[in-house]
XYZ file of C-alpha atoms in Angstrom:
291
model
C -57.294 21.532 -162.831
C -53.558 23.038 -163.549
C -50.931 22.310 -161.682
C -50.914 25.722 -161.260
C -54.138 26.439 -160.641
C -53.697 23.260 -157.743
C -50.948 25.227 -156.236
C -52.829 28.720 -156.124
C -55.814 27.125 -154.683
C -54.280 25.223 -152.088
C -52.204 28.485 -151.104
C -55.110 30.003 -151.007
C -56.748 27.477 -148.583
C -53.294 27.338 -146.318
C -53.873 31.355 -145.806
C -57.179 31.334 -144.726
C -56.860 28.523 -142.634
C -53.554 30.066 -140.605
C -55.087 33.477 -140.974
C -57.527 33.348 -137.978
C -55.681 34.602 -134.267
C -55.310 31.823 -132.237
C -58.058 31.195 -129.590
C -57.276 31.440 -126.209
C -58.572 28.153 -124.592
C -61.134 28.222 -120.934
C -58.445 26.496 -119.267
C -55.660 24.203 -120.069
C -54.304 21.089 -117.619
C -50.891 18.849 -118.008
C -51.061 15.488 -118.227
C -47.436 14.750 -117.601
C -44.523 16.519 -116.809
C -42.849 17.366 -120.522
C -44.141 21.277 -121.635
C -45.911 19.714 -124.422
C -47.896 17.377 -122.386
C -51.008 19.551 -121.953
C -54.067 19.896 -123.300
C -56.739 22.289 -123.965
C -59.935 22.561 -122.603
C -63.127 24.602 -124.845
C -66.239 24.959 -122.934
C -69.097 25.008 -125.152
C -70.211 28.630 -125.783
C -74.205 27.778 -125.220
C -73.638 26.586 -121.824
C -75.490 23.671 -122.438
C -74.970 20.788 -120.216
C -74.439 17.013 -121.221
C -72.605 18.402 -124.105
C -69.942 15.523 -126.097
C -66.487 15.871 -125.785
C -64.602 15.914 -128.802
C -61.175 15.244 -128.614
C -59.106 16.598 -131.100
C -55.804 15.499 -132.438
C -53.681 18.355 -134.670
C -52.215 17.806 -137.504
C -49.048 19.177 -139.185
C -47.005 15.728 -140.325
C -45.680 15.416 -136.539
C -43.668 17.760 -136.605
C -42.471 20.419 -133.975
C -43.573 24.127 -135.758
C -46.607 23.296 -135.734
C -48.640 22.867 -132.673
C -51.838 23.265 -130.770
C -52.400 26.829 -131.848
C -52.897 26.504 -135.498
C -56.140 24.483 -134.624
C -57.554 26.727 -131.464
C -60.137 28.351 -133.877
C -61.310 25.212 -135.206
C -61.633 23.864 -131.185
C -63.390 27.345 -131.065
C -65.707 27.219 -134.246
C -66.763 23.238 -132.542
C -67.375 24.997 -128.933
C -69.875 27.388 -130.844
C -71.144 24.500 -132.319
C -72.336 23.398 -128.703
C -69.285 20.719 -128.075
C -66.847 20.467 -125.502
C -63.378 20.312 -127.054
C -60.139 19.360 -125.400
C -57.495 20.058 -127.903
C -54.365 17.826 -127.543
C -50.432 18.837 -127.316
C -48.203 16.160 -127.424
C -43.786 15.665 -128.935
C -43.640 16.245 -132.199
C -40.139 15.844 -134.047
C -37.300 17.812 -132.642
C -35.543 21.002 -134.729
C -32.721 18.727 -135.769
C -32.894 19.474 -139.562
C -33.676 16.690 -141.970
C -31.695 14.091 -143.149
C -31.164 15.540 -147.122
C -32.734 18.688 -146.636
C -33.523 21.367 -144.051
C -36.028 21.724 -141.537
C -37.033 19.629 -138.690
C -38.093 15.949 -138.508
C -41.044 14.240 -138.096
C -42.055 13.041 -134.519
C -40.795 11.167 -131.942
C -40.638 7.467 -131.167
C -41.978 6.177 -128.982
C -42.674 9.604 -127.070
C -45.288 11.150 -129.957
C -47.573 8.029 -129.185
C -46.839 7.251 -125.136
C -47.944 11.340 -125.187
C -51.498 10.300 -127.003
C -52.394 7.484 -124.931
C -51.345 8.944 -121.854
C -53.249 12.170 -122.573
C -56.908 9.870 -123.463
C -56.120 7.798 -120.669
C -55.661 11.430 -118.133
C -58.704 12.907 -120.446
C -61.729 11.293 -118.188
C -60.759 12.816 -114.579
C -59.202 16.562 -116.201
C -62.180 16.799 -118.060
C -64.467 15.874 -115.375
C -62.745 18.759 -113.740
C -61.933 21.067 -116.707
C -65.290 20.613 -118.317
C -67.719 19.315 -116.123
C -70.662 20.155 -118.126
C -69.440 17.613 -120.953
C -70.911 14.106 -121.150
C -68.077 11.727 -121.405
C -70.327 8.957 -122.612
C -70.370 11.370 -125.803
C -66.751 11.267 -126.322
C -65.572 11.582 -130.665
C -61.921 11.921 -131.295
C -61.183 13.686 -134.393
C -58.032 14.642 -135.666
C -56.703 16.414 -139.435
C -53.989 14.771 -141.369
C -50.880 13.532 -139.350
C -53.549 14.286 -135.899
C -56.057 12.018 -138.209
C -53.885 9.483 -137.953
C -53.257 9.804 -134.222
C -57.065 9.666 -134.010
C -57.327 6.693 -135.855
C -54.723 5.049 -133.765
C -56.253 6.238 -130.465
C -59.587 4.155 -131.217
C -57.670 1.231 -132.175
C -55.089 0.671 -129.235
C -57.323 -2.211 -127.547
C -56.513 -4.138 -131.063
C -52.633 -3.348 -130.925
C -50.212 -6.235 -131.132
C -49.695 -8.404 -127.986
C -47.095 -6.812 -125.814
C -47.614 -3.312 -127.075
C -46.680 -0.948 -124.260
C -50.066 1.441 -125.339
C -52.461 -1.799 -125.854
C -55.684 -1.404 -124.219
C -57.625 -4.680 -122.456
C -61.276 -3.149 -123.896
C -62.302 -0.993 -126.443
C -61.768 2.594 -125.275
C -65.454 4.611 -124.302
C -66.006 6.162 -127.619
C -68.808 7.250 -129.589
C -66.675 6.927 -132.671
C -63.694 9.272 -134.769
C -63.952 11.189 -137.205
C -60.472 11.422 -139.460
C -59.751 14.553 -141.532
C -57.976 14.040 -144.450
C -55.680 11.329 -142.407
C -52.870 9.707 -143.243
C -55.031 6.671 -142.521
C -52.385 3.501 -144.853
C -48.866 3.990 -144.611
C -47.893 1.795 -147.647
C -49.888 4.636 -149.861
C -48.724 7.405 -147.857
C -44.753 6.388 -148.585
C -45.226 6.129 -152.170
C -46.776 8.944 -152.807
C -43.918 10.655 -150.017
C -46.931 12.327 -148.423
C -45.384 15.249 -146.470
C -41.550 15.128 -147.535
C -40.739 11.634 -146.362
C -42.619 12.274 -142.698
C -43.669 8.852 -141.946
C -39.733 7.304 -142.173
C -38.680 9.879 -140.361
C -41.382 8.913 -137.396
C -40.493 5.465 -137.481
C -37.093 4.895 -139.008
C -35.388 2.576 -141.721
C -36.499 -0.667 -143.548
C -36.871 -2.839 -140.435
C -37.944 -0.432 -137.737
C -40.577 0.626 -140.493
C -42.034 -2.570 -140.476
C -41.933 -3.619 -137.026
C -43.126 -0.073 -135.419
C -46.257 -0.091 -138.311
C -47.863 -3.006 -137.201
C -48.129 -0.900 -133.758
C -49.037 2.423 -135.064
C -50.501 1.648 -138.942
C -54.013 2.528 -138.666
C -54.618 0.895 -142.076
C -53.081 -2.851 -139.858
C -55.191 -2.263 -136.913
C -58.611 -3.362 -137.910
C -61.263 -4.227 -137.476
C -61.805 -2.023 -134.410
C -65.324 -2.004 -133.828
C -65.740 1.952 -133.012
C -67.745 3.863 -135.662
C -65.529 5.985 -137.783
C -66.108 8.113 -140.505
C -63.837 10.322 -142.572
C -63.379 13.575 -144.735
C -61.217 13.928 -147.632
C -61.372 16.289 -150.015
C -60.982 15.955 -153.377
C -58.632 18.839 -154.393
C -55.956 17.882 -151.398
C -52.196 17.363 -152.440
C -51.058 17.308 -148.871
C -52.755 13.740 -147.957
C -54.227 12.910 -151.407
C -57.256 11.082 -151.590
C -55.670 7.933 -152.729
C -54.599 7.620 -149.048
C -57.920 7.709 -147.421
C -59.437 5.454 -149.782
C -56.411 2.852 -149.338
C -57.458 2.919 -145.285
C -61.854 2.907 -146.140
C -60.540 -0.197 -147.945
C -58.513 -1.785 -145.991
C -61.131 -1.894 -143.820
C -63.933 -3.094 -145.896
C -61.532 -6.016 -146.442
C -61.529 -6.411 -142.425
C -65.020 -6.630 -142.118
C -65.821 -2.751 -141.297
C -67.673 0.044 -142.979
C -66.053 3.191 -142.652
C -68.112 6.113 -143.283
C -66.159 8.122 -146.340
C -67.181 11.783 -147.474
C -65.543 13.584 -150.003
C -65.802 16.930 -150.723
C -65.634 17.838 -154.248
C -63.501 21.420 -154.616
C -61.780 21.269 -151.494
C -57.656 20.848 -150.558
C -56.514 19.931 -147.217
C -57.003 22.585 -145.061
C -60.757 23.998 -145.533
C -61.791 20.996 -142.740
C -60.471 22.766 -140.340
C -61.184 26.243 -141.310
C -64.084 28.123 -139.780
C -64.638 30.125 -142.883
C -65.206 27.420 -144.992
C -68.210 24.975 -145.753
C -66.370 22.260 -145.825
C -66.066 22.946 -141.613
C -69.316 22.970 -141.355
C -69.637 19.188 -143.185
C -67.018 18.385 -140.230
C -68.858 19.415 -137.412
C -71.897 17.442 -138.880
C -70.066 14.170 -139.020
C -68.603 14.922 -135.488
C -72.601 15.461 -134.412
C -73.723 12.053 -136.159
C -71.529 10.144 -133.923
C -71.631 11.995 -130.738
C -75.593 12.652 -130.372
């Protein structure tokens, strides 16, 4: 394919995907006292009971313009799938513009990942309350790009470095995650400046780089024993596939199989856009695990 012919399809793919009206949620609950510590609650639209929760992580390279929202008919399209979803807010990077060009940066640290663990350690008792027909022994985390990351990272925090402050003394009670497209190795991701230069803005220079991956690098934090699969397409420029396959590797060379689907045709944004098939492959993936 062009490069042009790249850049009109992946246009193309951004405007259906942003095109849907947000979804308003059943309910929403805080887990902490910031305005973006809150999260989402989707009952699913059969009714069923002893649904699984699927927690989902959004993406949009940590940064503050894009929130919540932009995934709400993805949560939507997965409650009419039967699942209960509880879509996750939590600090992105401020509106300070960048460092060399405009626009704002890239998360927070440490407050973009004390917001994730806090809100999957409050996620058991609001969504006993929120959601009370979900099964939380079916719980999946999923999450799309910088969110696939955050996913990633969520299953993994009970193999964190000694001392971390979000280390966990057990595996957390997951089914499994399913990554979209993540930005799964961080050594790839830099050299191939996946999203402007996102991930040193998130973590800093040379030496906090280093030090703050080994705590948040899902590509460092295996083997983690939770089943995980991913979906990359083929087509995506955003977090090309060269990314995802540096994580599957990584951990084949820790000892784990990660499931790996790619979609032939398809950019970045189509997995988490109701009108397209590759959706549909997403909520199949998320079903493996959680059923």
């Amino acid at each position: 394919m062009s490069d042009s012919a790249a850049r009109d399809r992946d246009a193309a793919e951004t405007e259906s995907a942003f095109a849907h009206p947000v979804v308003a949620p059943d309910g929403s609950a805080a887990y902490g006292s910031h305005p973006d510590q809150v999260i989402d609650f989707f009952a699913p639209r059969d009714g069923r009971e002893g649904a699984p929760l699927v927690v989902l992580l959004h993406g949009g390279a940590w940064r503050a313009p894009y929130d919540r929202q932009h995934v709400s008919p993805f949560a939507d399209f997965l409650a009419r799938r039967g699942f209960a979803v509880a879509s996750v807010e939590y600090r992105r990077g401020g509106e300070i513009p960048r460092q060399g060009g405009e626009g704002p940066v890239a998360g927070r640290w440490p407050e973009t990942f004390d917001d994730v663990a806090a809100a999957m350690d409050a996620l058991p008792a609001l969504a006993a309350r929120e959601l009370p027909g979900a099964d939380p022994r079916k719980t999946v985390v999923t999450g799309h790009s910088a969110g696939g990351q955050l996913a990633l990272w969520a299953a993994a925090r009970h193999v964190l470095p000694e001392g971390s402050p979000w280390r966990l003394p057990a595996p957390p009670p997951l089914r499994g995650v399913v990554a979209l497209a993540p930005i799964g190795d961080f050594a790839s991701a830099v050299e191939l400046d996946v999203c402007s230069g996102a991930l040193h803005q998130l973590l800093g220079g040379a030496d906090d780089f280093e030090a703050r991956s080994a705590h948040v690098d899902p590509a460092l934090l295996l083997p983690t024993g939770i089943a995980t699969a991913v979906v990359q397409g083929v087509e995506d420029t955003t977090v090309p596939q060269a990314v995802t396959e540096a994580f599957v590797d990584a951990a084949a060379k820790a000892g784990e199989m990660v499931g790996l689907t790619l979609l032939d045709g398809v950019g970045h944004f189509p997995l988490i856009d109701p009108s397209a098939d590759a959706c549909a492959v997403v909520a199949e993936e998320i079903a493996q695990l959680a059923w």
